[in-house]
């Protein structure tokens, strides 16, 4: 099974709201990722967790806060977002660093 | 640093015709190569991967890609496309020396026409 799940599927939030995106995988993968994807563009890497530790932060604004509670879960906490943060947020996992990544279906985020 | 170039942003093709989506990369070291497919309003699905071994890799739905080291290419081909193959296709490379894990090309929109 190569399934990564993400919730919610859609999210609409105001600029003063706090919300969280959730990602889960049960493949025993030890690397997990957050990406942001704008329409008609490739995914842009935001964060990488390796063995539950944050290993890469691609200079993401602090209004995005990742969390890895355990080896199967990855959260992305959102606070005080801007309309330009509206995008598809993708989670991915891989069995090890630099191997193939398996993506979830994404959360479509709209900031109003 | 590595980079990936997908020369064609859009490829329209008639149903049952063959198609080739081009991907070229630049890297000073050995790389892993991938093709991902993204259907509308969905995440990315891994279509093919080249890690080592045979330079020709195949997917279960009739796509194949060939790693050509001398031309630094990893073109995706299918001998006969279906309407359901309409999607965005991304080529990606993984460089063992890069901390960024995956570098994606800009994508190619394949549209299969009836």
mmCIF file of C-alpha atoms in Angstrom:
data_model
loop_
_atom_site.group_PDB
_atom_site.id
_atom_site.type_symbol
_atom_site.label_atom_id
_atom_site.label_comp_id
_atom_site.label_asym_id
_atom_site.label_seq_id
_atom_site.Cartn_x
_atom_site.Cartn_y
_atom_site.Cartn_z
ATOM 1 C CA UNK A 1 0.000 0.000 0.000
ATOM 2 C CA UNK A 2 1.466 3.345 -1.043
ATOM 3 C CA UNK A 3 -1.173 5.633 0.397
ATOM 4 C CA UNK A 4 -0.702 9.009 1.969
ATOM 5 C CA UNK A 5 -3.865 10.585 3.345
ATOM 6 C CA UNK A 6 -4.541 14.264 3.908
ATOM 7 C CA UNK A 7 -7.325 16.093 5.698
ATOM 8 C CA UNK A 8 -9.232 18.230 5.100
ATOM 9 C CA UNK A 9 -9.677 18.027 1.341
ATOM 10 C CA UNK A 10 -10.763 21.669 1.155
ATOM 11 C CA UNK A 11 -10.267 24.533 3.607
ATOM 12 C CA UNK A 12 -11.445 28.124 3.502
ATOM 13 C CA UNK A 13 -10.067 30.410 6.177
ATOM 14 C CA UNK A 14 -9.913 34.086 6.977
ATOM 15 C CA UNK A 15 -6.658 35.921 7.526
ATOM 16 C CA UNK A 16 -7.122 35.934 11.295
ATOM 17 C CA UNK A 17 -7.977 32.240 11.642
ATOM 18 C CA UNK A 18 -5.840 29.404 12.965
ATOM 19 C CA UNK A 19 -6.204 26.045 11.270
ATOM 20 C CA UNK A 20 -4.199 22.859 10.795
ATOM 21 C CA UNK A 21 -3.601 20.477 7.922
ATOM 22 C CA UNK A 22 -3.040 16.822 8.678
ATOM 23 C CA UNK A 23 -1.089 14.146 6.825
ATOM 24 C CA UNK A 24 -0.785 10.452 7.645
ATOM 25 C CA UNK A 25 1.100 7.491 6.206
ATOM 26 C CA UNK A 26 1.405 3.910 7.436
ATOM 27 C CA UNK A 27 4.127 2.698 5.102
ATOM 28 C CA UNK A 28 6.905 2.980 7.661
ATOM 29 C CA UNK A 29 8.476 5.834 5.721
ATOM 30 C CA UNK A 30 10.952 7.902 7.727
ATOM 31 C CA UNK A 31 10.976 11.037 5.569
ATOM 32 C CA UNK A 32 7.947 13.303 5.197
ATOM 33 C CA UNK A 33 7.477 16.514 3.258
ATOM 34 C CA UNK A 34 5.205 19.511 2.843
ATOM 35 C CA UNK A 35 4.855 21.153 -0.570
ATOM 36 C CA UNK A 36 2.910 24.136 -1.845
ATOM 37 C CA UNK A 37 1.579 24.040 -5.394
ATOM 38 C CA UNK A 38 0.104 26.925 -7.346
ATOM 39 C CA UNK A 39 -2.018 26.312 -10.422
ATOM 40 C CA UNK A 40 -0.107 25.090 -13.482
ATOM 41 C CA UNK A 41 3.174 25.049 -11.530
ATOM 42 C CA UNK A 42 5.315 22.273 -10.073
ATOM 43 C CA UNK A 43 5.240 21.682 -6.320
ATOM 44 C CA UNK A 44 7.508 23.894 -4.223
ATOM 45 C CA UNK A 45 9.210 22.269 -1.257
ATOM 46 C CA UNK A 46 8.406 23.845 2.116
ATOM 47 C CA UNK A 47 9.612 21.473 4.831
ATOM 48 C CA UNK A 48 11.332 18.108 5.201
ATOM 49 C CA UNK A 49 11.179 15.870 8.246
ATOM 50 C CA UNK A 50 13.638 13.012 8.570
ATOM 51 C CA UNK A 51 13.201 10.570 11.446
ATOM 52 C CA UNK A 52 10.681 12.969 12.998
ATOM 53 C CA UNK A 53 13.148 15.852 13.057
ATOM 54 C CA UNK A 54 12.891 18.952 10.905
ATOM 55 C CA UNK A 55 15.807 18.765 8.497
ATOM 56 C CA UNK A 56 14.899 21.357 5.871
ATOM 57 C CA UNK A 57 12.941 24.610 6.070
ATOM 58 C CA UNK A 58 12.943 26.327 2.699
ATOM 59 C CA UNK A 59 12.752 29.827 4.181
ATOM 60 C CA UNK A 60 9.025 29.466 4.757
ATOM 61 C CA UNK A 61 7.283 32.361 6.579
ATOM 62 C CA UNK A 62 6.610 31.719 10.257
ATOM 63 C CA UNK A 63 2.852 31.816 9.690
ATOM 64 C CA UNK A 64 3.372 28.198 8.556
ATOM 65 C CA UNK A 65 4.428 25.935 11.425
ATOM 66 C CA UNK A 66 5.116 22.233 10.832
ATOM 67 C CA UNK A 67 4.896 19.518 13.431
ATOM 68 C CA UNK A 68 5.715 15.808 13.362
ATOM 69 C CA UNK A 69 4.094 14.174 16.429
ATOM 70 C CA UNK A 70 5.232 10.675 15.430
ATOM 71 C CA UNK A 71 6.633 8.754 12.494
ATOM 72 C CA UNK A 72 3.214 8.424 10.820
ATOM 73 C CA UNK A 73 1.811 11.914 11.268
ATOM 74 C CA UNK A 74 2.694 15.316 9.897
ATOM 75 C CA UNK A 75 0.804 18.511 10.653
ATOM 76 C CA UNK A 76 0.982 21.986 9.198
ATOM 77 C CA UNK A 77 -0.337 24.715 11.486
ATOM 78 C CA UNK A 78 -1.577 27.857 9.781
ATOM 79 C CA UNK A 79 -1.992 31.292 11.350
ATOM 80 C CA UNK A 80 -2.527 34.774 9.973
ATOM 81 C CA UNK A 81 -2.246 33.676 6.366
ATOM 82 C CA UNK A 82 -2.401 35.992 3.379
ATOM 83 C CA UNK A 83 -4.561 35.594 0.257
ATOM 84 C CA UNK A 84 -1.435 34.726 -1.746
ATOM 85 C CA UNK A 85 -1.049 31.627 0.432
ATOM 86 C CA UNK A 86 -4.077 30.139 -1.320
ATOM 87 C CA UNK A 87 -2.825 26.989 -3.052
ATOM 88 C CA UNK A 88 -2.860 23.196 -3.048
ATOM 89 C CA UNK A 89 -0.822 21.884 -0.102
ATOM 90 C CA UNK A 90 0.668 18.476 -0.699
ATOM 91 C CA UNK A 91 2.160 16.050 1.757
ATOM 92 C CA UNK A 92 4.571 13.333 0.658
ATOM 93 C CA UNK A 93 6.598 10.568 2.226
ATOM 94 C CA UNK A 94 9.541 8.451 1.150
ATOM 95 C CA UNK A 95 11.212 5.347 2.558
ATOM 96 C CA UNK A 96 14.481 7.235 2.862
ATOM 97 C CA UNK A 97 15.956 10.551 1.867
ATOM 98 C CA UNK A 98 16.270 11.127 -1.879
ATOM 99 C CA UNK A 99 14.264 8.023 -2.804
ATOM 100 C CA UNK A 100 10.939 8.191 -4.604
ATOM 101 C CA UNK A 101 8.244 10.205 -2.893
ATOM 102 C CA UNK A 102 4.592 9.256 -2.550
ATOM 103 C CA UNK A 103 2.132 12.113 -2.499
ATOM 104 C CA UNK A 104 -1.201 12.570 -0.811
ATOM 105 C CA UNK A 105 -4.237 14.026 -2.615
ATOM 106 C CA UNK A 106 -3.630 17.486 -1.187
ATOM 107 C CA UNK A 107 -5.611 20.123 0.692
ATOM 108 C CA UNK A 108 -7.040 22.951 -1.409
ATOM 109 C CA UNK A 109 -6.610 26.040 0.761
ATOM 110 C CA UNK A 110 -8.377 29.322 0.096
ATOM 111 C CA UNK A 111 -7.525 32.358 2.232
ATOM 112 C CA UNK A 112 -10.156 35.101 2.180
ATOM 113 C CA UNK B 1 23.150 22.329 -8.649
ATOM 114 C CA UNK B 2 20.756 20.352 -10.732
ATOM 115 C CA UNK B 3 17.963 21.422 -13.046
ATOM 116 C CA UNK B 4 15.220 19.775 -15.073
ATOM 117 C CA UNK B 5 13.870 21.029 -18.374
ATOM 118 C CA UNK B 6 10.596 19.969 -19.879
ATOM 119 C CA UNK B 7 10.673 21.663 -23.240
ATOM 120 C CA UNK B 8 6.984 21.280 -24.081
ATOM 121 C CA UNK B 9 4.495 23.000 -21.799
ATOM 122 C CA UNK B 10 1.534 21.598 -23.746
ATOM 123 C CA UNK B 11 1.221 18.522 -25.935
ATOM 124 C CA UNK B 12 -2.087 17.899 -27.728
ATOM 125 C CA UNK B 13 -2.445 14.497 -29.369
ATOM 126 C CA UNK B 14 -5.274 12.478 -30.852
ATOM 127 C CA UNK B 15 -6.531 9.352 -29.141
ATOM 128 C CA UNK B 16 -4.624 6.150 -30.076
ATOM 129 C CA UNK B 17 -1.687 8.169 -31.415
ATOM 130 C CA UNK B 18 1.818 7.800 -29.942
ATOM 131 C CA UNK B 19 3.238 10.488 -27.678
ATOM 132 C CA UNK B 20 6.628 11.508 -26.319
ATOM 133 C CA UNK B 21 7.080 13.954 -23.441
ATOM 134 C CA UNK B 22 10.602 15.256 -23.267
ATOM 135 C CA UNK B 23 12.710 15.691 -20.157
ATOM 136 C CA UNK B 24 16.334 16.768 -19.936
ATOM 137 C CA UNK B 25 18.326 17.281 -16.783
ATOM 138 C CA UNK B 26 21.640 18.715 -15.769
ATOM 139 C CA UNK B 27 23.661 17.380 -12.905
ATOM 140 C CA UNK B 28 27.313 16.747 -12.217
ATOM 141 C CA UNK B 29 26.614 13.497 -10.413
ATOM 142 C CA UNK B 30 24.527 10.388 -10.837
ATOM 143 C CA UNK B 31 20.860 11.018 -10.234
ATOM 144 C CA UNK B 32 17.603 9.237 -9.686
ATOM 145 C CA UNK B 33 14.893 10.102 -12.212
ATOM 146 C CA UNK B 34 11.126 10.112 -11.875
ATOM 147 C CA UNK B 35 7.961 10.842 -13.798
ATOM 148 C CA UNK B 36 4.876 11.923 -11.890
ATOM 149 C CA UNK B 37 1.349 12.392 -13.233
ATOM 150 C CA UNK B 38 -1.213 14.786 -11.802
ATOM 151 C CA UNK B 39 -4.876 14.536 -12.771
ATOM 152 C CA UNK B 40 -7.098 17.589 -12.226
ATOM 153 C CA UNK B 41 -7.676 18.428 -8.555
ATOM 154 C CA UNK B 42 -5.536 15.522 -7.363
ATOM 155 C CA UNK B 43 -2.096 14.943 -5.900
ATOM 156 C CA UNK B 44 0.921 13.645 -7.790
ATOM 157 C CA UNK B 45 1.156 9.942 -8.587
ATOM 158 C CA UNK B 46 4.479 8.240 -9.183
ATOM 159 C CA UNK B 47 4.413 6.908 -12.727
ATOM 160 C CA UNK B 48 7.974 5.685 -13.290
ATOM 161 C CA UNK B 49 11.316 5.690 -11.570
ATOM 162 C CA UNK B 50 14.888 5.063 -12.604
ATOM 163 C CA UNK B 51 17.293 4.353 -9.772
ATOM 164 C CA UNK B 52 19.795 2.014 -11.413
ATOM 165 C CA UNK B 53 19.967 -1.023 -13.665
ATOM 166 C CA UNK B 54 18.063 -1.278 -16.943
ATOM 167 C CA UNK B 55 17.808 2.078 -18.674
ATOM 168 C CA UNK B 56 14.289 1.306 -19.920
ATOM 169 C CA UNK B 57 11.595 1.445 -17.272
ATOM 170 C CA UNK B 58 7.914 0.688 -17.758
ATOM 171 C CA UNK B 59 4.701 1.498 -15.929
ATOM 172 C CA UNK B 60 1.646 -0.710 -15.560
ATOM 173 C CA UNK B 61 -0.481 1.543 -17.785
ATOM 174 C CA UNK B 62 1.669 1.394 -20.920
ATOM 175 C CA UNK B 63 4.062 4.304 -20.386
ATOM 176 C CA UNK B 64 7.799 3.802 -20.629
ATOM 177 C CA UNK B 65 10.835 6.011 -20.200
ATOM 178 C CA UNK B 66 14.445 5.538 -21.195
ATOM 179 C CA UNK B 67 17.393 6.936 -19.284
ATOM 180 C CA UNK B 68 20.023 8.237 -21.686
ATOM 181 C CA UNK B 69 23.107 9.273 -19.759
ATOM 182 C CA UNK B 70 25.005 10.707 -22.724
ATOM 183 C CA UNK B 71 22.094 12.959 -23.657
ATOM 184 C CA UNK B 72 21.043 13.522 -20.025
ATOM 185 C CA UNK B 73 17.473 12.725 -20.964
ATOM 186 C CA UNK B 74 14.590 10.718 -19.539
ATOM 187 C CA UNK B 75 11.818 11.027 -22.130
ATOM 188 C CA UNK B 76 8.392 9.519 -21.471
ATOM 189 C CA UNK B 77 6.643 7.605 -24.239
ATOM 190 C CA UNK B 78 3.406 5.784 -24.868
ATOM 191 C CA UNK B 79 2.628 4.037 -28.175
ATOM 192 C CA UNK B 80 -1.142 4.644 -28.022
ATOM 193 C CA UNK B 81 -2.774 7.188 -25.709
ATOM 194 C CA UNK B 82 -6.282 7.215 -24.257
ATOM 195 C CA UNK B 83 -8.543 10.077 -23.284
ATOM 196 C CA UNK B 84 -7.908 9.127 -19.662
ATOM 197 C CA UNK B 85 -4.194 9.947 -20.053
ATOM 198 C CA UNK B 86 -5.071 13.653 -20.156
ATOM 199 C CA UNK B 87 -3.146 15.132 -17.230
ATOM 200 C CA UNK B 88 -0.122 17.191 -16.178
ATOM 201 C CA UNK B 89 3.151 15.261 -16.254
ATOM 202 C CA UNK B 90 6.169 16.266 -14.169
ATOM 203 C CA UNK B 91 9.702 15.000 -14.590
ATOM 204 C CA UNK B 92 11.861 15.106 -11.448
ATOM 205 C CA UNK B 93 15.412 14.316 -10.432
ATOM 206 C CA UNK B 94 16.938 13.486 -7.095
ATOM 207 C CA UNK B 95 20.557 14.352 -6.569
ATOM 208 C CA UNK B 96 22.354 12.445 -3.803
ATOM 209 C CA UNK B 97 24.302 15.614 -3.012
ATOM 210 C CA UNK B 98 21.336 17.982 -2.934
ATOM 211 C CA UNK B 99 19.506 18.778 0.246
ATOM 212 C CA UNK B 100 16.364 19.686 -1.706
ATOM 213 C CA UNK B 101 15.465 16.061 -2.279
ATOM 214 C CA UNK B 102 13.564 16.465 -5.572
ATOM 215 C CA UNK B 103 13.884 19.004 -8.366
ATOM 216 C CA UNK B 104 10.834 19.192 -10.606
ATOM 217 C CA UNK B 105 10.522 20.285 -14.184
ATOM 218 C CA UNK B 106 7.906 22.876 -15.076
ATOM 219 C CA UNK B 107 5.447 20.241 -16.255
ATOM 220 C CA UNK B 108 3.836 19.202 -19.536
ATOM 221 C CA UNK B 109 0.082 19.270 -20.012
ATOM 222 C CA UNK B 110 -0.884 16.275 -22.142
ATOM 223 C CA UNK B 111 -4.301 16.656 -23.739
ATOM 224 C CA UNK B 112 -5.707 13.669 -25.595
ATOM 225 C CA UNK B 113 -8.275 14.648 -28.191
ATOM 226 C CA UNK B 114 -11.085 12.368 -29.416
#
